[in-house]
Each structure stands twice: as structure tokens, then as C-alpha cells.
Amino acid sequence: MELFAEDGFEATTVAAIAERAGVTERTFFRYFTDKREVLFAGEEEFEGVFVDAIAAAPEGTSLNGLLVAALDAGGRVLQDLRGRDFARARNDIITANEQLQERELLKLAKLSRAVTAALVARGAGQVPARLAGDLVVSVFGAAFARWVAPGETRDLVELQRDGLAAVSELTPVEAG
Amino acid sequence: MELFAEDGFEATTVAAIAERAGVTERTFFRYFTDKREVLFAGEEEFEGVFVDAIAAAPEGTSLNGLLVAALDAGGRVLQDLRGRDFARARNDIITANEQLQERELLKLAKLSRAVTAALVARGAGQVPARLAGDLVVSVFGAAFARWVAPGETRDLVELQRDGLAAVSELTPVEAG
DNA sequence: GCGCTGATGTCAGTCTCTGTCATCACCTGG
DNA sequence: CCAGGTGATGACAGAGACTGACATCAGCGC
């Protein structure tokens, strides 16, 4: 991340990263499938937080309640694990490069699919579960963007709640 | 697309594509920034359909109405331009390869941003517009997946309408 | 015919990523 | 204490995506 922040992602060669880490290029590729993957290590665990929160919710929880539970759990972990400053630094690197945005979108799409599967396991229908999975990711993404914006002081969890509330105002009774 | 369908995306070299097209590798890269980009040419125009539909809607149209207008227009174009069989063939290639999924997600993210901007231009707030932009893409994606599924006979537009209706049932009154 | 312009070819080179084999530390059983 | 197995690393060679620089050549206006 130091190198990426200094020279940019593309200008930083894998050889340079490996040297800084004190290993060879070959070893780098044994730990990371990809040059981009450096910035996305540990995404599966993050996914697990969302999924577990849905699975652990009390029986009879509404679909809406499951979404709130997943978002709260995910948001809290992200806040507490590394903090906002780290998130900002990482986010700056990613938003500066399309290749990295692609990879992030792929990870988010996987998160959406995981949430969808967890909702289906709780009895939701296929189509609504998929839409809800996308919704979770969308609300998370929008809240995250606000969270790392300069000057923002509110909690990520709070911003997510706010976003979710905005969604329910989006689609009034007369949809379709 | 012939080559991709035969040998798969990764196994197909740019040299092979160029040869089939009767040009050199260098010329290929003058027309496509990327090997993947071959499958995503003309995405800007598709984006334009959504944006134009929003801009062209009669004054006073509700936010919901704008989303319906955008989805209807986009769905219709996709159906009429190349047809379902072409969409299926292309979709098979993309779903078989993660690199291509990444690129598709990036294009969809751009579509979302474009829709967001169009909604903001119609007076929507920043946060709801972003969520609505994501929503449009989400509904489109879910409907498209159903549309290209084997055995499906319904219209893309119809499936989108159906998806949008499912969304409004997702978020009842007591959200947040 | 002259010179301009745009499209293409040629060539050399960088960088990412992969397969293969050698090396070396560490452990384990005899 | 040593033979042999195992896992991590290094060393190399090579394929393939992409880029920059320059050459070529057809078509066009003058």
C-alpha cells in the first residue's frame, strides 16, 4: 500500500513489491493470485460476517430485519477492524484505478450472491432474495462512500441505516 | 465471439483474433483498448438509452415512473437490437470467465452512475438517486439473468416489470 | 505531381503471470 | 545421529497482453 500510494497502482511493478517485502516475484504470486489481489485479501471473512448475521438472527425475523442485521454487523466490523483512516487510504488507491474498481465490484458481486444464498436459506424466494442481496450491497456501497468522504463524522452503521430508510421512500405503493 | 465460444476466452490469444480478422495484433489494440473490450463495444449507446428515457419523460413524472421508463427503454433496445439468442451466446462466454464478469460489472457500475446523474438532473437528491441508479441496474441484472435462462419465454421488459414489483414488496412500511 | 493525413504494419521492449526444477530448512522415525 | 520426507522459497525460461516509435502506403486536396 505504501508503494501504491506513492507511485500509483500501475506504476508499481510486482518486482518492486516483492523486493520491498524481501521475497522474489515468484513467491509473491504464490501468495496472491494477482497483483490486484493484494488489496483484497481477507474478503471472504468480511462476507462471512454478513452471512453469519443473517443465519444467527432470531427465528421469525422479517426480511427487512435480516437486511438490517447483516448491514449492522458488516458495518461494525469494517469500522472496528481497521478504522476509517485505513479505509480512506485504501479507497483512494482503488478509486484512482479502473482495474482495481473492477476487482472491487467483483468482490461486491460475490458478497451479494452470498447474502442472496443466506436469505434463500432463511426461506426467501429466489428473485426477492437476489434483489435484496443487491440492495444490501448497494446500501453498503453508498454508505461507505459517504463514510470515507472528507469531513464526514457519522458512523458507518448510522449511514447505512439512513440509506436503508431512503430506499423505503424510493418505492411507494404504486410500483410497476 | 466464434473463437471465444470454441476455445474459451483465456485460451484465445489476441494474435488469433487478429489473424481471423485479417489484421495485425497491433491494429487490434488500436480498435480495442483491451482483449476483453471486444465483448463490450457499444456500451455507451446502451447507457444513452437509459439516460435519454429519463430525460425525455414528461414533467412531473414520479421517481418510480422514471425508473420504469428507463428500464422499459433499455430492455426493449436489448431485445430488439440483437435478440435473445445473441444475448445467450454472449452471456455464456462472460459467465464462464471471471475477468469478463469483472468488466461487465464495471460497465454496469457506469450505467448506474449515468442513471444516477440523469435522476439528479431531474431533481432527485444525491443519496436517493444513487440508490435508485443501483436499483435500476439490479433489476435489470436480475431480469436479464431470467431472460437468458433456458426455457424462459417471457419478454425482458415484462421480467423487469416483475422484478420492480418484487422490490416494492421487499421494503414494507417499517424499514430501518 | 506534391504534400498531407489517417490507417496499418513492423519491431522492440516491458510487465504480468505460469510451469518446472533446484535448493534448503525443518521435522520425524529408526 | 542420520536418512528421508515435506513445505517454502529461489532461479529460470517462456507465453501472452499491451505500449511506444517509426516506416509504409493509399487516398485526397491543391
CSV table of C-alpha atoms (C1' of nucleotides) in Angstrom, one decimal:
chain,number,residue,atom,x,y,z
A,1,MET,CA,0.0,0.0,0.0
A,2,GLU,CA,2.9,2.4,0.6
A,3,LEU,CA,4.2,1.8,-2.9
A,4,PHE,CA,0.7,2.1,-4.4
A,5,ALA,CA,0.1,5.4,-2.6
A,6,GLU,CA,3.4,6.8,-3.7
A,7,ASP,CA,3.6,5.8,-7.4
A,8,GLY,CA,0.1,4.7,-8.2
A,9,PHE,CA,-1.0,1.1,-8.8
A,10,GLU,CA,0.0,0.7,-12.4
A,11,ALA,CA,3.4,2.3,-12.0
A,12,THR,CA,4.2,-0.1,-9.2
A,13,THR,CA,5.7,-3.3,-10.5
A,14,VAL,CA,5.3,-6.7,-8.8
A,15,ALA,CA,9.1,-6.8,-8.8
A,16,ALA,CA,9.1,-3.7,-6.6
A,17,ILE,CA,6.5,-5.0,-4.2
A,18,ALA,CA,8.4,-8.3,-3.9
A,19,GLU,CA,11.7,-6.5,-3.2
A,20,ARG,CA,10.1,-4.3,-0.6
A,21,ALA,CA,8.7,-7.5,1.1
A,22,GLY,CA,12.0,-9.2,0.9
A,23,VAL,CA,10.9,-12.0,-1.4
A,24,THR,CA,11.1,-12.9,-5.1
A,25,GLU,CA,8.4,-12.1,-7.6
A,26,ARG,CA,7.6,-15.8,-7.8
A,27,THR,CA,6.9,-16.0,-4.2
A,28,PHE,CA,4.6,-13.0,-4.4
A,29,PHE,CA,2.5,-14.9,-6.9
A,30,ARG,CA,2.3,-17.9,-4.6
A,31,TYR,CA,0.6,-15.8,-2.0
A,32,PHE,CA,-1.5,-13.6,-4.3
A,33,THR,CA,-3.1,-14.9,-7.5
A,34,ASP,CA,-3.0,-11.4,-8.8
A,35,LYS,CA,-1.3,-8.1,-8.5
A,36,ARG,CA,-4.6,-6.6,-7.6
A,37,GLU,CA,-5.5,-9.2,-5.0
A,38,VAL,CA,-3.0,-7.6,-2.5
A,39,LEU,CA,-5.7,-5.0,-1.7
A,40,PHE,CA,-8.5,-7.5,-1.3
A,41,ALA,CA,-7.1,-10.2,1.0
A,42,GLY,CA,-9.5,-11.4,3.6
A,43,GLU,CA,-12.7,-10.6,1.7
A,44,GLU,CA,-14.2,-14.0,2.4
A,45,GLU,CA,-14.2,-13.2,6.2
A,46,PHE,CA,-16.0,-10.0,5.5
A,47,GLU,CA,-18.5,-11.9,3.5
A,48,GLY,CA,-18.9,-14.3,6.4
A,49,VAL,CA,-19.9,-11.5,8.8
A,50,PHE,CA,-22.9,-10.7,6.6
A,51,VAL,CA,-23.8,-14.3,6.1
A,52,ASP,CA,-23.5,-15.2,9.8
A,53,ALA,CA,-25.6,-12.3,10.9
A,54,ILE,CA,-28.4,-13.4,8.7
A,55,ALA,CA,-28.1,-17.0,9.8
A,56,ALA,CA,-27.9,-16.0,13.5
A,57,ALA,CA,-31.0,-13.7,13.5
A,58,PRO,CA,-33.9,-14.9,15.7
A,59,GLU,CA,-36.5,-17.0,14.1
A,60,GLY,CA,-39.4,-15.1,12.6
A,61,THR,CA,-37.2,-12.0,11.8
A,62,SER,CA,-38.7,-10.2,8.8
A,63,LEU,CA,-36.7,-10.0,5.6
A,64,ASN,CA,-36.2,-6.3,6.3
A,65,GLY,CA,-34.9,-7.2,9.7
A,66,LEU,CA,-32.4,-9.7,8.2
A,67,LEU,CA,-31.0,-7.0,5.9
A,68,VAL,CA,-30.6,-4.6,8.9
A,69,ALA,CA,-28.8,-7.3,10.9
A,70,ALA,CA,-26.4,-8.1,8.0
A,71,LEU,CA,-25.6,-4.4,7.4
A,72,ASP,CA,-25.2,-3.6,11.0
A,73,ALA,CA,-22.8,-6.5,11.5
A,74,GLY,CA,-20.8,-5.8,8.4
A,75,GLY,CA,-20.6,-2.1,9.0
A,76,ARG,CA,-19.5,-2.6,12.6
A,77,VAL,CA,-16.7,-4.9,11.6
A,78,LEU,CA,-15.4,-2.6,8.9
A,79,GLN,CA,-15.4,0.3,11.4
A,80,ASP,CA,-13.7,-1.6,14.2
A,81,LEU,CA,-11.2,-3.7,12.3
A,82,ARG,CA,-9.1,-1.2,10.6
A,83,GLY,CA,-10.8,2.1,11.1
A,84,ARG,CA,-11.8,5.0,8.9
A,85,ASP,CA,-8.3,6.3,8.1
A,86,PHE,CA,-7.2,3.0,6.7
A,87,ALA,CA,-10.4,2.7,4.7
A,88,ARG,CA,-9.8,6.1,3.2
A,89,ALA,CA,-6.3,5.3,2.2
A,90,ARG,CA,-7.3,2.1,0.6
A,91,ASN,CA,-10.3,3.7,-1.0
A,92,ASP,CA,-8.2,6.4,-2.6
A,93,ILE,CA,-5.9,3.9,-4.2
A,94,ILE,CA,-8.9,1.9,-5.6
A,95,THR,CA,-10.8,4.8,-6.9
A,96,ALA,CA,-7.7,6.0,-8.8
A,97,ASN,CA,-7.6,2.9,-10.9
A,98,GLU,CA,-10.2,1.1,-13.0
A,99,GLN,CA,-8.6,-2.3,-12.8
A,100,LEU,CA,-9.0,-2.1,-9.0
A,101,GLN,CA,-12.6,-0.9,-9.3
A,102,GLU,CA,-13.3,-3.9,-11.4
A,103,ARG,CA,-11.9,-6.2,-8.8
A,104,GLU,CA,-13.8,-4.4,-6.0
A,105,LEU,CA,-17.0,-4.8,-8.0
A,106,LEU,CA,-16.4,-8.5,-8.4
A,107,LYS,CA,-15.9,-8.8,-4.6
A,108,LEU,CA,-19.1,-6.9,-4.0
A,109,ALA,CA,-21.0,-9.1,-6.5
A,110,LYS,CA,-19.8,-12.1,-4.6
A,111,LEU,CA,-21.0,-10.6,-1.4
A,112,SER,CA,-24.3,-10.0,-3.0
A,113,ARG,CA,-24.5,-13.7,-4.1
A,114,ALA,CA,-23.5,-14.8,-0.6
A,115,VAL,CA,-26.2,-12.7,1.0
A,116,THR,CA,-28.7,-13.9,-1.5
A,117,ALA,CA,-27.8,-17.5,-0.6
A,118,ALA,CA,-28.1,-16.8,3.1
A,119,LEU,CA,-31.6,-15.3,2.6
A,120,VAL,CA,-32.7,-18.2,0.5
A,121,ALA,CA,-31.6,-20.4,3.3
A,122,ARG,CA,-33.9,-18.5,5.6
A,123,GLY,CA,-36.8,-19.1,3.3
A,124,ALA,CA,-36.8,-16.2,0.9
A,125,GLY,CA,-37.8,-16.6,-2.7
A,126,GLN,CA,-35.1,-16.7,-5.4
A,127,VAL,CA,-36.0,-13.4,-7.1
A,128,PRO,CA,-36.6,-11.3,-4.0
A,129,ALA,CA,-33.5,-12.8,-2.3
A,130,ARG,CA,-31.4,-11.7,-5.2
A,131,LEU,CA,-32.8,-8.2,-5.3
A,132,ALA,CA,-32.3,-8.0,-1.5
A,133,GLY,CA,-28.7,-9.2,-1.9
A,134,ASP,CA,-28.1,-6.4,-4.4
A,135,LEU,CA,-29.9,-4.0,-2.1
A,136,VAL,CA,-27.6,-4.8,0.8
A,137,VAL,CA,-24.5,-4.2,-1.3
A,138,SER,CA,-26.0,-1.0,-2.8
A,139,VAL,CA,-26.8,0.4,0.6
A,140,PHE,CA,-23.4,-0.6,1.9
A,141,GLY,CA,-21.6,1.0,-1.1
A,142,ALA,CA,-23.5,4.2,-0.8
A,143,ALA,CA,-23.0,4.5,2.9
A,144,PHE,CA,-19.3,3.6,2.6
A,145,ALA,CA,-18.8,6.3,0.0
A,146,ARG,CA,-20.3,8.8,2.4
A,147,TRP,CA,-18.3,7.4,5.3
A,148,VAL,CA,-15.0,7.9,3.7
A,149,ALA,CA,-15.9,11.3,2.2
A,150,PRO,CA,-13.8,14.2,3.7
A,151,GLY,CA,-15.4,15.8,6.7
A,152,GLU,CA,-17.9,13.0,7.4
A,153,THR,CA,-18.1,12.2,11.1
A,154,ARG,CA,-21.1,9.9,11.3
A,155,ASP,CA,-20.8,6.1,11.9
A,156,LEU,CA,-20.9,3.8,9.0
A,157,VAL,CA,-23.6,1.8,10.7
A,158,GLU,CA,-25.6,5.0,11.1
A,159,LEU,CA,-25.1,6.0,7.5
A,160,GLN,CA,-26.3,2.5,6.4
A,161,ARG,CA,-29.5,2.9,8.5
A,162,ASP,CA,-30.0,6.2,6.9
A,163,GLY,CA,-29.5,4.7,3.4
A,164,LEU,CA,-31.9,1.9,4.0
A,165,ALA,CA,-34.5,4.3,5.2
A,166,ALA,CA,-34.0,6.3,2.0
A,167,VAL,CA,-34.7,3.1,0.0
A,168,SER,CA,-38.0,2.5,1.5
A,169,GLU,CA,-39.0,6.0,0.5
A,170,LEU,CA,-37.9,5.3,-3.1
A,171,THR,CA,-40.6,2.7,-3.9
A,172,PRO,CA,-44.0,3.9,-2.8
A,173,VAL,CA,-47.1,1.8,-3.1
A,174,GLU,CA,-47.8,2.3,-6.7
A,175,ALA,CA,-44.7,0.5,-8.2
A,176,GLY,CA,-44.6,-1.1,-11.6
B,1,MET,CA,-17.1,-14.5,-30.4
B,2,GLU,CA,-16.6,-17.6,-32.6
B,3,LEU,CA,-13.1,-18.1,-31.2
B,4,PHE,CA,-14.2,-17.4,-27.6
B,5,ALA,CA,-17.1,-19.9,-27.9
B,6,GLU,CA,-14.8,-22.6,-29.4
B,7,ASP,CA,-11.7,-22.4,-27.2
B,8,GLY,CA,-12.8,-20.2,-24.3
B,9,PHE,CA,-11.7,-16.6,-23.6
B,10,GLU,CA,-8.4,-17.3,-22.0
B,11,ALA,CA,-7.2,-19.8,-24.5
B,12,THR,CA,-7.9,-17.4,-27.3
B,13,THR,CA,-4.9,-15.2,-28.0
B,14,VAL,CA,-5.1,-11.7,-29.4
B,15,ALA,CA,-2.9,-12.9,-32.2
B,16,ALA,CA,-5.5,-15.5,-33.2
B,17,ILE,CA,-8.3,-12.9,-33.1
B,18,ALA,CA,-6.3,-10.5,-35.2
B,19,GLU,CA,-5.5,-13.2,-37.7
B,20,ARG,CA,-9.1,-14.2,-38.0
B,21,ALA,CA,-10.0,-10.6,-38.6
B,22,GLY,CA,-7.2,-10.2,-41.2
B,23,VAL,CA,-5.3,-7.6,-39.3
B,24,THR,CA,-2.2,-7.5,-37.1
B,25,GLU,CA,-2.2,-7.6,-33.3
B,26,ARG,CA,-1.2,-4.0,-33.2
B,27,THR,CA,-4.2,-3.0,-35.2
B,28,PHE,CA,-6.4,-4.9,-32.9
B,29,PHE,CA,-5.2,-2.8,-30.0
B,30,ARG,CA,-5.9,0.3,-31.9
B,31,TYR,CA,-9.6,-0.6,-32.0
B,32,PHE,CA,-9.9,-2.2,-28.6
B,33,THR,CA,-8.1,-0.9,-25.6
B,34,ASP,CA,-8.3,-4.4,-24.2
B,35,LYS,CA,-8.8,-8.0,-25.1
B,36,ARG,CA,-12.0,-8.1,-23.0
B,37,GLU,CA,-13.3,-4.9,-24.6
B,38,VAL,CA,-14.3,-6.8,-27.7
B,39,LEU,CA,-17.3,-8.1,-26.0
B,40,PHE,CA,-18.4,-4.7,-24.6
B,41,ALA,CA,-18.2,-2.5,-27.6
B,42,GLY,CA,-21.1,0.0,-27.9
B,43,GLU,CA,-22.0,0.1,-24.2
B,44,GLU,CA,-22.1,3.8,-24.2
B,45,GLU,CA,-25.0,3.8,-26.5
B,46,PHE,CA,-26.8,1.4,-24.3
B,47,GLU,CA,-26.2,3.7,-21.4
B,48,GLY,CA,-27.6,6.5,-23.5
B,49,VAL,CA,-30.9,4.7,-23.9
B,50,PHE,CA,-31.5,4.7,-20.2
B,51,VAL,CA,-30.4,8.3,-19.8
B,52,ASP,CA,-32.4,9.6,-22.6
B,53,ALA,CA,-35.5,7.8,-21.4
B,54,ILE,CA,-35.2,9.6,-18.1
B,55,ALA,CA,-34.5,12.9,-19.6
B,56,ALA,CA,-37.4,12.6,-22.1
B,57,ALA,CA,-40.1,11.6,-19.5
B,58,PRO,CA,-43.0,14.1,-19.2
B,59,GLU,CA,-42.5,16.7,-16.5
B,60,GLY,CA,-43.9,15.7,-13.1
B,61,THR,CA,-43.2,12.0,-13.6
B,62,SER,CA,-42.5,10.4,-10.2
B,63,LEU,CA,-39.1,8.9,-9.4
B,64,ASN,CA,-40.7,5.5,-9.7
B,65,GLY,CA,-42.0,6.4,-13.1
B,66,LEU,CA,-38.6,7.5,-14.3
B,67,LEU,CA,-37.1,4.1,-13.3
B,68,VAL,CA,-39.8,2.3,-15.2
B,69,ALA,CA,-39.3,4.5,-18.2
B,70,ALA,CA,-35.5,3.8,-18.2
B,71,LEU,CA,-35.9,0.1,-17.7
B,72,ASP,CA,-38.6,-0.3,-20.4
B,73,ALA,CA,-36.5,1.6,-22.9
B,74,GLY,CA,-33.3,-0.3,-22.1
B,75,GLY,CA,-35.0,-3.6,-22.1
B,76,ARG,CA,-36.7,-3.0,-25.3
B,77,VAL,CA,-33.5,-2.0,-27.1
B,78,LEU,CA,-31.6,-5.0,-25.8
B,79,GLN,CA,-34.4,-7.3,-27.0
B,80,ASP,CA,-34.8,-5.8,-30.4
B,81,LEU,CA,-31.2,-4.9,-31.3
B,82,ARG,CA,-29.6,-8.4,-31.3
B,83,GLY,CA,-32.2,-10.7,-29.8
B,84,ARG,CA,-32.2,-13.3,-27.1
B,85,ASP,CA,-30.1,-15.9,-28.9
B,86,PHE,CA,-27.2,-13.5,-29.3
B,87,ALA,CA,-27.6,-12.4,-25.7
B,88,ARG,CA,-27.4,-16.0,-24.6
B,89,ALA,CA,-24.3,-16.8,-26.6
B,90,ARG,CA,-22.6,-13.7,-25.3
B,91,ASN,CA,-23.7,-14.4,-21.8
B,92,ASP,CA,-22.4,-17.9,-21.8
B,93,ILE,CA,-18.9,-16.6,-22.7
B,94,ILE,CA,-19.0,-14.0,-20.0
B,95,THR,CA,-20.2,-16.2,-17.2
B,96,ALA,CA,-17.5,-18.7,-18.0
B,97,ASN,CA,-14.8,-16.2,-17.2
B,98,GLU,CA,-14.2,-14.0,-14.1
B,99,GLN,CA,-12.2,-11.4,-16.0
B,100,LEU,CA,-15.2,-10.8,-18.2
B,101,GLN,CA,-17.5,-10.7,-15.3
B,102,GLU,CA,-15.4,-8.0,-13.8
B,103,ARG,CA,-15.6,-6.0,-17.0
B,104,GLU,CA,-19.3,-6.4,-17.1
B,105,LEU,CA,-19.7,-5.3,-13.6
B,106,LEU,CA,-17.7,-2.2,-14.4
B,107,LYS,CA,-19.9,-1.4,-17.3
B,108,LEU,CA,-23.0,-1.9,-15.1
B,109,ALA,CA,-21.5,0.4,-12.4
B,110,LYS,CA,-21.0,3.0,-15.1
B,111,LEU,CA,-24.6,2.5,-16.1
B,112,SER,CA,-25.7,3.0,-12.6
B,113,ARG,CA,-23.7,6.2,-12.3
B,114,ALA,CA,-25.1,7.5,-15.5
B,115,VAL,CA,-28.7,6.8,-14.4
B,116,THR,CA,-27.9,8.5,-11.0
B,117,ALA,CA,-26.7,11.6,-12.8
B,118,ALA,CA,-29.8,11.6,-15.0
B,119,LEU,CA,-32.0,11.4,-12.0
B,120,VAL,CA,-30.1,14.1,-10.2
B,121,ALA,CA,-30.7,16.3,-13.3
B,122,ARG,CA,-34.4,15.7,-12.8
B,123,GLY,CA,-34.2,17.0,-9.3
B,124,ALA,CA,-33.6,13.8,-7.2
B,125,GLY,CA,-31.4,14.0,-4.2
B,126,GLN,CA,-27.9,12.6,-4.3
B,127,VAL,CA,-28.4,9.7,-2.0
B,128,PRO,CA,-31.8,8.5,-3.3
B,129,ALA,CA,-30.6,9.0,-6.8
B,130,ARG,CA,-27.6,6.8,-6.2
B,131,LEU,CA,-29.7,4.1,-4.6
B,132,ALA,CA,-32.2,4.3,-7.5
B,133,GLY,CA,-29.4,4.0,-10.0
B,134,ASP,CA,-28.2,0.9,-8.3
B,135,LEU,CA,-31.8,-0.4,-8.2
B,136,VAL,CA,-32.2,0.0,-11.9
B,137,VAL,CA,-29.1,-2.0,-12.6
B,138,SER,CA,-30.0,-4.6,-10.0
B,139,VAL,CA,-33.5,-5.1,-11.5
B,140,PHE,CA,-32.1,-5.1,-15.0
B,141,GLY,CA,-29.4,-7.7,-14.0
B,142,ALA,CA,-31.9,-10.0,-12.3
B,143,ALA,CA,-34.4,-9.8,-15.2
B,144,PHE,CA,-31.6,-10.3,-17.7
B,145,ALA,CA,-30.5,-13.5,-15.9
B,146,ARG,CA,-34.0,-14.8,-16.1
B,147,TRP,CA,-34.4,-13.7,-19.7
B,148,VAL,CA,-31.5,-15.8,-20.9
B,149,ALA,CA,-32.2,-18.8,-18.7
B,150,PRO,CA,-33.1,-21.9,-20.7
B,151,GLY,CA,-36.8,-22.3,-21.3
B,152,GLU,CA,-37.7,-18.7,-20.5
B,153,THR,CA,-40.2,-17.2,-22.9
B,154,ARG,CA,-41.3,-14.0,-21.3
B,155,ASP,CA,-40.1,-10.6,-22.5
B,156,LEU,CA,-37.2,-8.9,-20.9
B,157,VAL,CA,-39.4,-5.8,-20.4
B,158,GLU,CA,-42.0,-8.0,-18.7
B,159,LEU,CA,-39.5,-9.6,-16.4
B,160,GLN,CA,-38.1,-6.2,-15.5
B,161,ARG,CA,-41.6,-5.1,-14.5
B,162,ASP,CA,-42.0,-8.2,-12.5
B,163,GLY,CA,-38.7,-7.6,-10.7
B,164,LEU,CA,-39.5,-4.0,-9.9
B,165,ALA,CA,-42.8,-5.1,-8.4
B,166,ALA,CA,-40.9,-7.6,-6.2
B,167,VAL,CA,-38.7,-4.8,-5.0
B,168,SER,CA,-41.6,-2.7,-3.7
B,169,GLU,CA,-42.7,-5.7,-1.7
B,170,LEU,CA,-39.2,-6.1,-0.2
B,171,THR,CA,-39.3,-2.9,1.8
B,172,PRO,CA,-42.6,-2.5,3.8
B,173,VAL,CA,-43.5,0.4,5.8
B,174,GLU,CA,-41.4,-0.4,8.8
B,175,ALA,CA,-37.9,-0.1,7.3
B,176,GLY,CA,-34.8,0.8,9.3
C,1,DG,C1',2.7,15.6,-59.2
C,2,DC,C1',3.3,17.2,-54.2
C,3,DG,C1',2.5,17.0,-49.8
C,4,DC,C1',-0.7,16.0,-46.1
C,5,DT,C1',-3.4,12.8,-43.4
C,6,DG,C1',-5.1,8.6,-41.5
C,7,DA,C1',-4.8,3.7,-41.2
C,8,DT,C1',-1.9,-0.1,-41.0
C,9,DG,C1',2.3,-2.9,-40.4
C,10,DT,C1',6.9,-3.8,-38.2
C,11,DC,C1',9.7,-4.1,-34.4
C,12,DA,C1',11.4,-3.9,-29.9
C,13,DG,C1',10.5,-3.9,-25.3
C,14,DT,C1',8.1,-4.1,-20.6
C,15,DC,C1',5.3,-6.3,-17.4
C,16,DT,C1',2.2,-9.9,-15.6
C,17,DC,C1',1.7,-14.5,-14.7
C,18,DT,C1',2.9,-19.8,-15.1
C,19,DG,C1',5.4,-24.2,-15.2
C,20,DT,C1',9.4,-26.6,-13.8
C,21,DC,C1',13.2,-27.8,-11.4
C,22,DA,C1',16.7,-27.0,-7.7
C,23,DT,C1',17.7,-25.8,-3.0
C,24,DC,C1',17.3,-25.6,1.7
C,25,DA,C1',15.4,-25.7,6.4
C,26,DC,C1',12.8,-28.4,9.3
C,27,DC,C1',10.9,-32.4,11.1
C,28,DT,C1',10.3,-37.5,12.0
C,29,DG,C1',11.3,-42.2,12.6
C,30,DG,C1',14.8,-45.5,13.1
D,1,DC,C1',22.8,-39.0,14.7
D,2,DC,C1',21.3,-39.7,10.2
D,3,DA,C1',18.1,-41.0,6.0
D,4,DG,C1',14.2,-39.5,4.0
D,5,DG,C1',10.0,-36.8,3.6
D,6,DT,C1',7.7,-32.2,3.3
D,7,DG,C1',6.9,-27.4,2.6
D,8,DA,C1',8.5,-22.9,1.5
D,9,DT,C1',11.4,-20.4,-1.5
D,10,DG,C1',14.5,-19.2,-5.3
D,11,DA,C1',16.1,-19.5,-10.2
D,12,DC,C1',14.9,-19.7,-15.0
D,13,DA,C1',12.6,-19.8,-19.0
D,14,DG,C1',8.7,-18.7,-21.6
D,15,DA,C1',4.0,-17.3,-23.1
D,16,DG,C1',1.0,-13.6,-23.8
D,17,DA,C1',-1.0,-8.8,-23.1
D,18,DC,C1',-0.1,-4.4,-24.1
D,19,DT,C1',2.8,0.1,-25.5
D,20,DG,C1',5.8,3.3,-27.9
D,21,DA,C1',8.3,4.6,-32.0
D,22,DC,C1',9.0,4.6,-36.6
D,23,DA,C1',8.0,3.1,-41.5
D,24,DT,C1',4.8,2.5,-45.2
D,25,DC,C1',1.2,3.3,-48.2
D,26,DA,C1',-3.3,4.7,-50.1
D,27,DG,C1',-6.4,8.4,-50.8
D,28,DC,C1',-7.1,13.3,-51.1
D,29,DG,C1',-6.9,18.3,-52.0
D,30,DC,C1',-4.4,21.6,-54.4
